[in-house]
Coordinates of C-alpha atoms in Angstrom, one line a residue:
M16 CA -9.1 56.1 125.0
R17 CA -6.3 53.5 125.0
T18 CA -4.9 52.5 128.3
T19 CA -1.6 50.8 128.8
L20 CA 0.3 49.5 131.8
K21 CA 3.7 50.9 132.4
R22 CA 6.4 48.5 133.5
G23 CA 8.3 48.8 136.7
I24 CA 7.3 49.8 140.2
G25 CA 5.9 53.1 139.0
R26 CA 6.8 56.8 139.2
G27 CA 7.7 58.2 142.6
A28 CA 6.7 55.0 144.4
G29 CA 8.3 54.2 147.7
L30 CA 8.4 50.9 149.5
N31 CA 7.0 50.0 152.9
G32 CA 8.5 47.4 155.2
N33 CA 7.0 44.4 153.4
G34 CA 8.3 45.3 149.9
H35 CA 5.0 46.6 148.6
A36 CA 4.6 49.9 146.8
V37 CA 3.2 52.8 148.8
L38 CA 0.3 54.7 147.3
P39 CA 1.2 58.1 145.9
P40 CA -0.4 61.1 147.7
G41 CA -4.0 61.7 146.8
A42 CA -3.2 58.5 145.3
L43 CA -17.2 59.9 107.2
T44 CA -20.9 61.3 107.3
P45 CA -23.3 58.5 106.4
I46 CA -26.5 58.8 104.5
A47 CA -28.6 55.9 105.6
R48 CA -31.9 54.7 107.1
Y49 CA -32.0 54.4 110.8
T50 CA -34.3 52.3 113.0
Q51 CA -34.5 50.9 116.5
P52 CA -34.6 47.1 116.7
P53 CA -38.2 45.8 117.1
R54 CA -39.2 44.5 120.5
R55 CA -40.1 40.8 120.7
G56 CA -43.5 40.1 122.4
R57 CA -43.6 37.8 125.4
S58 CA -46.4 36.6 127.5
V59 CA -46.4 37.6 131.2
G60 CA -46.1 33.9 132.2
R61 CA -43.0 33.4 130.0
R62 CA -41.4 36.6 131.4
V63 CA -41.8 35.5 135.0
V64 CA -40.6 31.9 134.4
G65 CA -37.7 33.3 132.4
A66 CA -36.9 35.7 135.2
L67 CA -36.6 33.0 137.8
F68 CA -34.3 30.9 135.6
W69 CA -32.2 34.0 134.8
L70 CA -31.9 34.5 138.5
L71 CA -30.1 31.1 138.7
V72 CA -27.8 32.1 135.8
L73 CA -26.8 35.1 137.9
V74 CA -25.4 32.7 140.4
A75 CA -22.9 31.5 137.8
M76 CA -22.0 35.1 137.3
V77 CA -21.2 35.5 140.9
A78 CA -19.3 32.2 141.3
G79 CA -15.7 33.0 140.7
G80 CA -16.2 36.7 140.8
A81 CA -17.5 37.4 137.3
A82 CA -20.6 38.5 138.9
G83 CA -23.6 40.7 139.0
G84 CA -26.8 41.0 141.0
L85 CA -27.3 37.6 142.8
Y86 CA -30.7 37.4 144.4
L87 CA -31.8 33.8 144.7
Y88 CA -35.3 32.2 144.5
G89 CA -37.3 30.3 147.1
H90 CA -37.8 30.4 150.8
D91 CA -35.7 27.3 151.4
F92 CA -33.1 28.6 149.0
A93 CA -32.9 31.9 150.7
S94 CA -32.5 30.3 154.1
A95 CA -29.7 27.9 152.7
T96 CA -27.8 30.8 151.2
A97 CA -28.1 33.2 154.2
P98 CA -24.9 33.8 156.1
H99 CA -24.1 30.8 158.3
S100 CA -20.3 31.1 159.0
R101 CA -19.5 33.4 161.9
A102 CA -17.2 35.5 159.7
M103 CA -20.0 36.2 157.1
K104 CA -22.5 36.9 159.9
R105 CA -20.2 39.5 161.4
A106 CA -19.5 41.1 158.0
A107 CA -23.2 41.2 157.1
K108 CA -23.9 43.4 160.2
R109 CA -21.7 46.0 158.6
L110 CA -23.8 46.4 155.5
D111 CA -25.9 49.5 154.8
Y112 CA -29.7 49.3 154.6
V113 CA -31.5 49.9 151.3
A114 CA -35.2 50.4 150.9
P115 CA -37.1 48.1 148.4
G116 CA -37.2 49.4 144.9
K117 CA -34.2 51.7 145.4
P118 CA -30.7 51.5 143.9
S119 CA -28.6 49.0 145.7
V120 CA -25.0 47.9 145.6
A121 CA -23.6 44.4 146.1
L122 CA -20.0 43.4 146.9
V123 CA -19.2 40.1 145.2
L124 CA -16.3 38.0 146.6
G125 CA -15.0 35.1 144.5
T126 CA -12.8 32.9 146.7
D127 CA -10.9 29.7 146.4
H128 CA -12.1 28.6 149.9
R129 CA -14.7 29.6 152.4
F130 CA -13.4 31.7 155.3
V131 CA -13.5 29.5 158.4
D132 CA -12.5 31.9 161.2
G133 CA -8.7 31.6 160.8
K134 CA -8.5 28.1 159.3
D135 CA -7.4 28.0 155.7
P136 CA -9.0 31.3 154.9
G137 CA -8.1 31.1 151.2
R138 CA -7.8 34.0 148.9
S139 CA -10.3 36.4 147.3
D140 CA -9.3 36.5 143.6
T141 CA -12.2 38.7 142.7
M142 CA -13.8 41.8 144.2
M143 CA -16.5 43.5 142.2
L144 CA -19.2 46.0 143.1
I145 CA -22.5 45.7 141.2
R146 CA -25.1 48.5 141.3
T147 CA -28.7 48.0 140.2
D148 CA -30.8 51.1 139.5
P149 CA -34.5 50.5 138.9
A150 CA -35.0 54.3 138.1
S151 CA -32.5 54.4 135.2
H152 CA -32.9 50.7 134.3
T153 CA -29.1 50.2 134.5
V154 CA -26.6 47.8 136.0
S155 CA -23.1 49.0 136.6
M156 CA -20.1 47.0 137.5
L157 CA -16.8 48.2 139.1
S158 CA -14.0 45.7 139.5
F159 CA -10.9 46.0 141.7
P160 CA -7.7 44.4 140.4
R161 CA -6.3 42.0 143.0
D162 CA -2.8 43.5 142.8
M163 CA -3.9 47.1 143.4
S164 CA -2.2 48.6 146.4
V165 CA -4.6 50.3 148.9
Q166 CA -5.1 51.0 152.5
I167 CA -6.4 47.7 154.1
H168 CA -9.1 48.2 156.7
C169 CA -9.5 45.4 159.2
P170 CA -12.1 45.8 162.0
G171 CA -10.3 45.7 165.4
R172 CA -6.8 46.5 164.0
G173 CA -4.9 49.4 162.4
T174 CA -4.8 50.1 158.7
F175 CA -1.9 49.1 156.5
V176 CA -0.9 49.2 152.8
D177 CA -1.0 46.0 150.8
K178 CA -2.5 44.5 147.7
I179 CA -6.3 44.6 147.9
N180 CA -6.7 40.8 147.8
A181 CA -4.8 40.7 151.2
A182 CA -7.9 42.0 152.9
Y183 CA -9.7 38.7 152.8
P184 CA -7.1 36.2 154.1
T185 CA -6.1 38.7 156.8
C186 CA -9.5 39.8 158.0
G187 CA -12.2 37.5 156.5
P188 CA -15.0 39.0 154.4
S189 CA -15.2 42.0 156.7
G190 CA -11.8 43.0 155.4
P191 CA -12.6 43.6 151.7
L192 CA -16.0 45.1 152.7
E193 CA -14.5 47.8 155.0
T194 CA -11.5 48.3 152.6
I195 CA -13.7 49.0 149.6
K196 CA -16.2 51.1 151.6
A197 CA -13.2 53.3 152.8
L198 CA -11.7 53.4 149.3
T199 CA -14.9 54.4 147.4
N200 CA -17.2 55.9 150.0
V201 CA -20.0 53.8 148.5
P202 CA -22.7 52.3 150.8
I203 CA -22.8 48.5 150.3
N204 CA -26.1 46.7 150.8
Y205 CA -25.4 43.1 150.0
L206 CA -22.4 40.8 150.4
I207 CA -22.1 37.7 148.3
S208 CA -19.4 35.1 148.7
V209 CA -18.9 32.2 146.3
N210 CA -16.1 29.8 146.0
F211 CA -14.5 28.6 142.7
V212 CA -15.7 25.0 143.2
G213 CA -19.2 26.3 143.0
F214 CA -18.3 28.3 139.9
I215 CA -17.3 25.1 138.0
Q216 CA -20.3 23.1 139.1
V217 CA -22.9 25.8 138.4
V218 CA -21.6 26.6 134.9
N219 CA -21.6 22.9 134.1
K220 CA -25.2 22.5 135.4
L221 CA -26.2 25.4 133.1
G222 CA -24.8 23.5 130.2
G223 CA -21.9 25.9 129.7
V224 CA -21.7 29.5 128.9
Y225 CA -21.1 31.1 125.5
I226 CA -18.0 33.3 125.5
D227 CA -16.4 35.3 122.8
V228 CA -12.7 34.3 123.4
D229 CA -10.7 37.1 122.0
R230 CA -7.4 35.2 121.3
R231 CA -5.5 32.0 121.8
Y232 CA -5.0 31.2 125.5
F233 CA -2.4 28.5 126.3
N234 CA -0.2 27.7 129.3
D235 CA 1.2 24.4 130.4
H236 CA 3.8 25.8 132.8
T237 CA 2.0 24.7 136.0
G238 CA 3.1 23.6 139.5
P239 CA 5.0 25.7 142.0
G240 CA 5.8 29.1 140.6
G241 CA 3.6 28.5 137.6
Y242 CA 0.1 29.3 136.5
A243 CA -3.1 27.4 136.1
A244 CA -3.1 25.3 132.9
I245 CA -5.3 26.7 130.1
N246 CA -5.8 25.7 126.4
L247 CA -8.5 27.8 124.6
Q248 CA -8.7 28.6 120.9
A249 CA -9.9 32.0 119.7
G250 CA -13.5 32.4 118.7
Y251 CA -17.1 32.5 120.0
Q252 CA -17.7 29.2 121.7
R253 CA -19.3 27.4 124.6
L254 CA -17.1 27.0 127.7
N255 CA -17.6 24.4 130.4
G256 CA -17.1 25.3 134.1
K257 CA -13.4 24.5 134.1
Q258 CA -12.7 26.4 130.9
A259 CA -14.8 29.4 132.0
L260 CA -12.9 29.6 135.3
D261 CA -9.5 29.4 133.5
F262 CA -10.7 32.2 131.2
V263 CA -11.8 34.6 134.0
R264 CA -8.8 34.0 136.2
F265 CA -6.1 34.0 133.5
R266 CA -3.3 36.6 133.8
H267 CA -0.2 34.8 132.5
T268 CA 0.7 37.0 129.5
D269 CA -1.3 40.2 130.3
S270 CA -2.4 41.9 133.5
D271 CA -5.2 42.4 136.0
L272 CA -6.6 45.1 133.8
Y273 CA -7.6 42.5 131.2
R274 CA -8.5 39.9 133.8
V275 CA -11.1 42.3 135.2
A276 CA -12.4 42.8 131.7
R277 CA -12.7 39.0 131.2
Q278 CA -14.7 38.8 134.4
Q279 CA -17.1 41.5 133.3
M280 CA -17.4 39.8 129.9
F281 CA -18.5 36.7 131.7
V282 CA -21.3 38.6 133.3
R283 CA -22.8 39.6 130.0
A284 CA -22.3 36.1 128.6
A285 CA -24.1 34.5 131.5
K286 CA -27.0 36.9 131.1
E287 CA -27.3 35.9 127.4
Q288 CA -27.6 32.2 128.6
L289 CA -31.0 32.9 130.1
A290 CA -33.1 31.8 127.2
R291 CA -31.1 28.5 126.9
F292 CA -31.5 27.3 130.4
S293 CA -33.9 24.4 130.9
K294 CA -36.4 24.5 133.8
F295 CA -36.0 20.7 134.2
H296 CA -32.5 21.2 135.6
V297 CA -33.4 23.5 138.4
S298 CA -33.5 21.0 141.2
S299 CA -30.0 19.7 140.4
L300 CA -28.7 23.2 140.2
L301 CA -30.1 24.4 143.6
G302 CA -28.1 21.9 145.6
T303 CA -24.9 23.1 144.0
I304 CA -25.7 26.7 144.7
K305 CA -26.6 26.1 148.3
R306 CA -23.3 24.4 149.1
N307 CA -21.2 27.2 147.7
V308 CA -23.0 30.6 148.1
E309 CA -23.6 32.9 151.1
V310 CA -25.7 36.0 150.6
G311 CA -25.9 38.6 153.3
R312 CA -27.9 41.9 153.7
S313 CA -27.8 44.6 156.4
G314 CA -28.5 43.4 159.9
G315 CA -26.9 40.0 159.2
S316 CA -29.9 38.3 157.7
G317 CA -30.3 36.6 154.3
V318 CA -32.4 37.9 151.3
D319 CA -36.2 37.4 151.5
L320 CA -38.3 36.0 148.7
S321 CA -39.9 39.2 147.6
T322 CA -36.6 40.9 147.2
M323 CA -35.3 38.0 145.1
L324 CA -38.2 38.2 142.8
N325 CA -38.0 41.9 142.4
Y326 CA -34.4 41.8 141.4
A327 CA -35.0 38.8 139.1
L328 CA -37.7 40.7 137.2
F329 CA -35.5 43.8 137.0
F330 CA -32.5 41.9 135.5
H331 CA -34.7 40.0 133.1
G332 CA -36.2 43.2 131.6
L333 CA -32.8 45.1 131.4
P334 CA -32.5 46.8 128.0
G335 CA -29.4 46.1 125.8
G336 CA -26.5 48.5 126.4
H337 CA -27.6 49.2 130.0
F338 CA -25.0 46.8 131.4
V339 CA -22.2 49.3 132.1
Q340 CA -18.7 48.0 132.7
V341 CA -16.6 50.5 134.7
R342 CA -12.8 50.2 135.1
I343 CA -10.3 52.1 137.1
Q344 CA -8.0 53.9 134.8
G345 CA -4.4 55.0 135.1
L346 CA -3.2 51.8 136.8
E347 CA 0.6 51.5 136.8
G348 CA 3.2 49.1 138.1
Q349 CA 3.9 45.4 137.6
S350 CA 3.8 43.2 140.8
D351 CA 1.9 46.0 142.6
L352 CA -0.6 48.3 140.8
Y353 CA -1.4 51.8 141.9
T354 CA -3.3 54.8 140.6
A355 CA -4.1 58.3 141.6
Q356 CA -7.1 58.7 143.9
Q357 CA -8.7 60.9 141.3
N358 CA -8.9 57.9 139.0
I359 CA -10.7 55.9 141.6
T360 CA -13.1 58.9 142.3
D361 CA -13.8 59.2 138.6
A362 CA -14.6 55.5 138.3
V363 CA -16.9 55.6 141.3
Q364 CA -18.8 58.6 139.9
Q365 CA -19.3 56.7 136.6
F366 CA -20.4 53.6 138.6
M367 CA -22.9 55.4 140.8
N368 CA -24.3 57.6 138.0
P369 CA -24.6 55.5 134.8
D370 CA -26.1 57.4 131.9
P371 CA -29.0 55.5 130.4
A372 CA -28.7 57.6 127.2
A373 CA -25.0 56.9 126.8
P374 CA -25.4 54.5 123.9
E375 CA -27.6 57.0 122.0
K376 CA -25.2 59.8 122.6
A377 CA -22.2 57.8 121.7
N378 CA -23.9 56.4 118.5
A379 CA -24.8 59.9 117.4
A380 CA -21.3 61.1 117.9
A381 CA -19.8 58.1 116.1
L382 CA -22.0 58.7 113.1
N383 CA -21.4 62.5 113.2
E384 CA -25.1 63.2 113.8
K385 CA -26.8 65.6 116.2
Y386 CA -28.0 63.9 119.3
K387 CA -31.7 64.6 120.0
P388 CA -32.7 63.7 123.5
K389 CA -36.1 62.2 124.2
V390 CA -38.4 64.8 125.7
H391 CA -41.0 63.6 128.1
G392 CA -42.5 64.4 131.5
I393 CA -42.8 67.9 133.1
N394 CA -40.9 70.8 131.6
P395 CA -38.1 71.5 134.1
K396 CA -38.4 75.3 133.5
S397 CA -41.7 75.2 135.3
V398 CA -40.4 73.5 138.4
F399 CA -38.8 75.8 141.0
V400 CA -36.5 74.1 143.5
T401 CA -34.8 75.0 146.7
V402 CA -31.9 72.7 147.8
L403 CA -30.8 72.1 151.4
N404 CA -27.8 70.4 152.8
G405 CA -28.8 67.3 154.9
N406 CA -25.5 65.4 155.0
G407 CA -23.1 67.9 156.5
V408 CA -20.7 67.8 153.5
D409 CA -19.6 71.4 152.7
G410 CA -21.0 72.5 149.3
S411 CA -23.3 69.5 148.7
A412 CA -26.4 71.7 148.3
T413 CA -24.6 74.1 146.0
V414 CA -23.3 71.2 143.8
A415 CA -26.8 69.6 143.7
G416 CA -28.4 72.9 142.8
T417 CA -25.8 73.5 140.0
E418 CA -26.5 70.1 138.6
L419 CA -30.3 70.7 138.7
K420 CA -29.9 74.1 137.1
A421 CA -27.8 72.6 134.3
R422 CA -30.8 70.4 133.6
G423 CA -33.2 73.4 133.3
Y424 CA -34.6 73.5 136.9
P425 CA -34.7 77.1 138.3
I426 CA -33.1 77.2 141.7
L427 CA -34.3 79.4 144.6
Q428 CA -32.5 80.2 147.8
P429 CA -34.1 80.2 151.3
P430 CA -34.9 83.6 152.8
D431 CA -32.0 85.6 154.1
R432 CA -32.7 84.7 157.7
L433 CA -32.5 80.9 157.1
P434 CA -29.3 78.9 156.1
A435 CA -29.4 76.4 153.3
N436 CA -29.2 73.6 155.8
A437 CA -32.0 71.1 156.4
P438 CA -33.8 71.5 159.7
G439 CA -33.0 68.7 162.1
G440 CA -29.3 68.4 161.4
F441 CA -27.1 66.5 158.9
N442 CA -28.3 62.9 159.6
Y443 CA -30.4 62.4 156.4
T444 CA -29.5 58.8 155.4
V445 CA -31.4 59.2 152.1
N446 CA -32.0 62.1 149.6
R447 CA -35.5 63.5 150.1
I448 CA -37.7 65.5 147.7
Y449 CA -40.6 67.4 149.2
Y450 CA -43.4 68.8 147.0
E451 CA -45.9 71.6 147.6
A452 CA -49.2 69.8 147.1
A453 CA -51.1 73.0 146.3
Q454 CA -49.1 73.5 143.1
T455 CA -50.1 71.7 139.9
N456 CA -48.1 68.6 139.0
S457 CA -45.9 69.0 142.0
K458 CA -46.1 65.3 143.0
A459 CA -45.1 64.2 139.5
A460 CA -42.3 66.8 139.4
A461 CA -40.9 65.3 142.7
K462 CA -40.8 61.9 141.2
Q463 CA -39.1 63.2 138.1
V464 CA -36.4 64.9 140.1
A465 CA -36.1 61.9 142.4
K466 CA -35.0 59.8 139.4
L467 CA -32.1 62.2 138.9
F468 CA -30.8 61.4 142.4
G469 CA -31.2 57.6 141.9
S470 CA -32.0 57.0 145.5
A471 CA -34.5 59.5 146.8
Q472 CA -37.7 59.5 148.7
T473 CA -40.6 61.8 147.9
G474 CA -43.3 63.3 150.2
R475 CA -45.5 66.3 150.9
M476 CA -44.0 69.5 152.1
T477 CA -44.0 69.7 155.9
P478 CA -44.7 72.9 157.9
R479 CA -41.2 72.8 159.2
L480 CA -39.7 72.9 155.6
R481 CA -42.2 75.4 154.1
P482 CA -40.4 78.5 155.3
Y483 CA -37.2 77.3 153.6
A484 CA -39.0 76.7 150.3
N485 CA -39.4 80.4 149.6
G486 CA -42.3 79.6 147.3
A487 CA -40.6 76.8 145.4
M488 CA -42.6 73.8 144.2
L489 CA -39.9 71.4 145.5
V490 CA -37.5 71.3 148.4
V491 CA -34.6 68.9 147.9
V492 CA -32.7 67.7 151.0
V493 CA -29.4 66.3 149.9
G494 CA -28.6 63.2 152.0
K495 CA -25.5 61.0 152.6
P496 CA -26.0 59.0 149.4
F497 CA -25.3 62.1 147.2
L498 CA -21.7 61.8 145.9
G499 CA -21.6 65.0 143.9
S500 CA -23.4 64.3 140.6
L501 CA -26.8 63.3 139.4
I502 CA -27.8 60.3 137.1
G503 CA -26.6 60.8 133.5
S504 CA -24.1 63.3 132.3
S505 CA -24.9 67.0 132.9
P506 CA -26.2 68.9 129.9
T507 CA -23.4 71.3 130.4
A508 CA -20.8 68.5 130.4
Q509 CA -18.5 68.3 127.4
P510 CA -20.5 66.3 124.8
L511 CA -19.0 63.4 122.9
R512 CA -17.5 64.5 119.6
H513 CA -17.0 62.7 116.3
Q514 CA -13.5 61.6 115.7
A515 CA -11.8 60.4 112.6
P516 CA -11.5 56.6 112.6
H517 CA -8.0 55.3 113.5
T518 CA -7.8 53.1 110.4
T519 CA -5.8 52.4 107.3
T520 CA -7.0 50.8 104.0
D521 CA -5.2 47.5 103.6
P522 CA -7.1 44.9 101.6
G523 CA -4.1 42.6 101.4
A524 CA -3.6 42.3 105.2
S525 CA -5.8 39.2 105.4
R526 CA -7.4 38.6 102.0
S527 CA -5.1 35.6 101.1
L528 CA -5.7 34.1 104.6
M529 CA -9.4 34.3 104.2
R530 CA -9.2 33.0 100.7
G531 CA -7.5 29.9 102.1
I532 CA -10.4 28.9 104.3
R533 CA -13.4 29.7 102.0
H534 CA -13.8 26.2 100.7
K535 CA -14.3 25.0 104.3
L536 CA -17.3 27.3 104.9
P537 CA -20.9 26.9 103.4
F538 CA -21.4 30.7 103.2
R539 CA -19.6 33.5 101.4
V540 CA -16.5 34.5 103.2
E541 CA -15.7 38.3 103.8
Y542 CA -12.5 40.0 104.6
P543 CA -11.6 43.4 106.0
T544 CA -10.4 46.0 103.6
V545 CA -10.1 48.6 106.4
I546 CA -8.3 47.8 109.7
D547 CA -7.1 49.6 112.8
R548 CA -3.9 51.5 111.9
S549 CA -1.9 50.0 114.8
S550 CA -3.0 46.4 114.1
R551 CA -1.6 43.3 112.4
V552 CA -2.8 39.8 111.9
D553 CA -2.0 37.9 115.1
P554 CA 0.8 35.3 114.3
E555 CA -0.5 32.7 116.8
P556 CA -1.9 29.8 114.8
P557 CA -4.5 28.8 113.7
N558 CA -5.4 32.2 112.4
P559 CA -8.0 32.3 110.9
R560 CA -9.5 29.4 112.7
V561 CA -12.4 27.3 111.3
Y562 CA -14.6 25.2 113.5
T563 CA -18.1 24.0 114.2
L564 CA -20.4 25.2 117.0
Q565 CA -23.9 23.9 117.6
G566 CA -23.9 22.4 114.1
H567 CA -23.0 25.7 112.5
K568 CA -19.7 26.6 110.8
M569 CA -17.7 29.4 112.4
A570 CA -14.5 31.3 111.4
R571 CA -12.4 33.7 113.5
L572 CA -9.7 36.1 112.3
V573 CA -7.6 37.7 115.1
F574 CA -5.7 41.0 115.0
S575 CA -3.3 42.3 117.6
T576 CA -2.9 46.0 118.4
G577 CA 0.5 45.7 120.0
P578 CA 0.1 46.1 123.8
P579 CA -0.2 42.7 125.6
G580 CA -3.8 41.7 126.0
E581 CA -5.3 43.9 123.3
Y582 CA -6.8 41.8 120.5
W583 CA -9.8 42.4 118.3
G584 CA -11.3 40.1 115.7
I585 CA -13.7 39.2 113.0
Q586 CA -16.2 36.4 113.6
E587 CA -18.1 34.8 110.7
T588 CA -20.9 32.3 111.0
N589 CA -24.2 31.1 109.6
W590 CA -25.7 30.7 113.1
G591 CA -28.2 33.6 113.3
G592 CA -29.4 32.5 116.7
A593 CA -26.2 32.9 118.6
P594 CA -26.9 34.2 122.1
A595 CA -24.4 37.1 121.6
L596 CA -26.8 38.5 118.9
S597 CA -29.8 38.8 121.2
E598 CA -29.3 42.3 122.7
K599 CA -28.5 44.8 119.9
N600 CA -29.0 48.5 120.6
F601 CA -29.4 49.9 117.1
I602 CA -30.0 48.7 113.5
R603 CA -28.4 50.8 110.8
H604 CA -28.7 50.5 107.0
F605 CA -25.9 51.8 104.8
G606 CA -27.1 51.4 101.2
H607 CA -28.4 47.8 100.9
R608 CA -26.3 46.5 103.8
T609 CA -27.7 46.0 107.3
F610 CA -25.6 46.5 110.4
E611 CA -26.4 46.0 114.1
F612 CA -24.6 47.9 116.9
F613 CA -24.0 46.4 120.3
Y614 CA -23.0 49.0 123.0
S615 CA -21.7 48.7 126.6
G616 CA -22.5 52.1 127.9
S617 CA -20.8 54.6 125.5
H618 CA -18.4 52.0 124.1
L619 CA -19.3 50.2 120.9
H620 CA -18.2 46.6 121.6
M621 CA -19.5 44.9 118.5
V622 CA -20.8 45.7 115.0
V623 CA -22.6 42.9 113.1
L624 CA -23.1 42.9 109.3
K625 CA -26.0 40.7 108.1
E626 CA -25.9 39.6 104.5
N627 CA -25.5 36.5 102.3
G628 CA -27.4 34.4 104.9
A629 CA -24.6 34.9 107.4
T630 CA -23.4 37.3 110.1
Y631 CA -20.0 39.0 110.2
W632 CA -19.0 40.4 113.6
V633 CA -16.4 43.0 114.2
V634 CA -15.5 42.5 117.9
N635 CA -13.6 45.1 120.0
T636 CA -10.8 44.4 122.4
L637 CA -11.5 43.3 125.9
I638 CA -11.2 46.9 127.1
D639 CA -12.9 48.4 124.0
S640 CA -9.8 50.2 123.0
L641 CA -10.9 50.7 119.4
S642 CA -12.9 53.9 119.0
N643 CA -16.5 53.7 118.0
E644 CA -15.7 55.3 114.7
T645 CA -12.9 52.8 114.0
M646 CA -15.3 49.9 114.7
I647 CA -17.9 51.2 112.3
A648 CA -15.3 51.9 109.6
I649 CA -13.9 48.4 109.8
A650 CA -17.4 46.9 109.6
R651 CA -18.3 49.0 106.6
G652 CA -15.1 47.9 105.0
L653 CA -15.9 44.2 105.0
R654 CA -16.0 42.8 101.4
P655 CA -17.0 39.4 100.1
L656 CA -14.3 37.3 98.3
R657 CA -14.9 37.1 94.6

């Protein structure tokens, strides 16, 4: 789906007293061999050491707001990064509790200053929610464009409409915390605040971060009324701290939609840096982090050592494609952005319920194949379930029962004399699954169903609940965390369908350009004979660009699709060990050619052709606007120059 930003203040928008927009109300079939990529063996010791160092890499993700899952290592380190400013301590007390091992949500604030209780509060350029789910082995990210108009919630004062980034300088860290909680109805368990000075220092300590820069970024119009200076060429490259900060904060010629995408791209790039970080630099890195990071959890305390290690190991073992980037769709406007509330609700649902099987489903649809889900565990048809409402939201039990029924679980109702409400009231702060121990496999069935809810506790059936069960193996009490859907898409949901690629055959579009650089490269140059139908070679020179990275020759060809900010490209190199190539989802063979597919959720972000001792990457736009079928068609259309 292609998303564009419409110019102007937006349809039907009014203005409030300060000149800001007011939110609207309710604001080709292949024949090929197919294999999964082999797993690389690692010793336990190497995994643990790598996890600790990857934990430090996560700090770089958080700094400047391109962040995900910051949980730091060491007793002294935890103490030093615990909330110590009065504003952060107050905000941390507003966080929601989460039990160890359960899905958790962190709010990351990237600021240009620390908030010092009214003195030079600075701005929060970045606000991002990151959800980690051990049950589904997924991390999902949801970013909020800084110019999006919302209801600002400040503790101790009334609400008002403004850009979302006004919440921090007006109310301190409690402002964005309460604003986003009200906007999304998502419980937030951790609050992380990092300033941009820390971002630069941490990235430099890490030796830079490898980023696939989608196009030429240049601006020298600085000073009052201008933008930060930036001078980046297109292509996969290693950025230092200043360059990385310029990249994630840029919005000179596009919009916040693409800025958010750049921030999320940085998360993935920092994760790929794990294997390249040296343990000998840890001590110098710790001091930088402690001076620039505050991490709070519910109750106002910092994060303990065991929690840090658990999250570190979780992130280290995260499968490729399970890093899901969620964006709010339908944003309109120019100086102020707004969208219908339904678009926010849809984004939250995707954020809270990432589908671990999304890459497999999307890949099957793109290749026009039938998706065959993996069958394991207890057959749902043998597990009878009664669902009770424990959160007081009308229809919650009915919706949960419908979702379970769609997955094959037979649903029973309580006897006529009993309502489908949990005994004890509607104050269940977690989803609970109770099993009848006398029935075979009931405990295992409870754990299986609990995974569908993401955050759910299991336990034996109590005498108080047994009358409600009506003979069912399980009684599900829907708690406050339930937001209307289970993990993964429902089997009854509209499946992804194969679409014709949006391409045209045009061998001459770039053949002469690529022929002009082949004498500069030590490997055979390839050019696209098939391109996206709306694309043209980007006129910004140099295009194609030839350069050297880590002693390896690289070339980048950039295409523009028309809308500002939408560029895709072809990267060619003889560097087979580039970090970006480390987390493929699938290997596909078409004839004698080998292709690797790299997914982000259901979006195919990159296809890599491996032949002639080189790799040829087809890289999607920042917001993955090229369809999966289009990406595959372009990659299969690559041909070597004769």
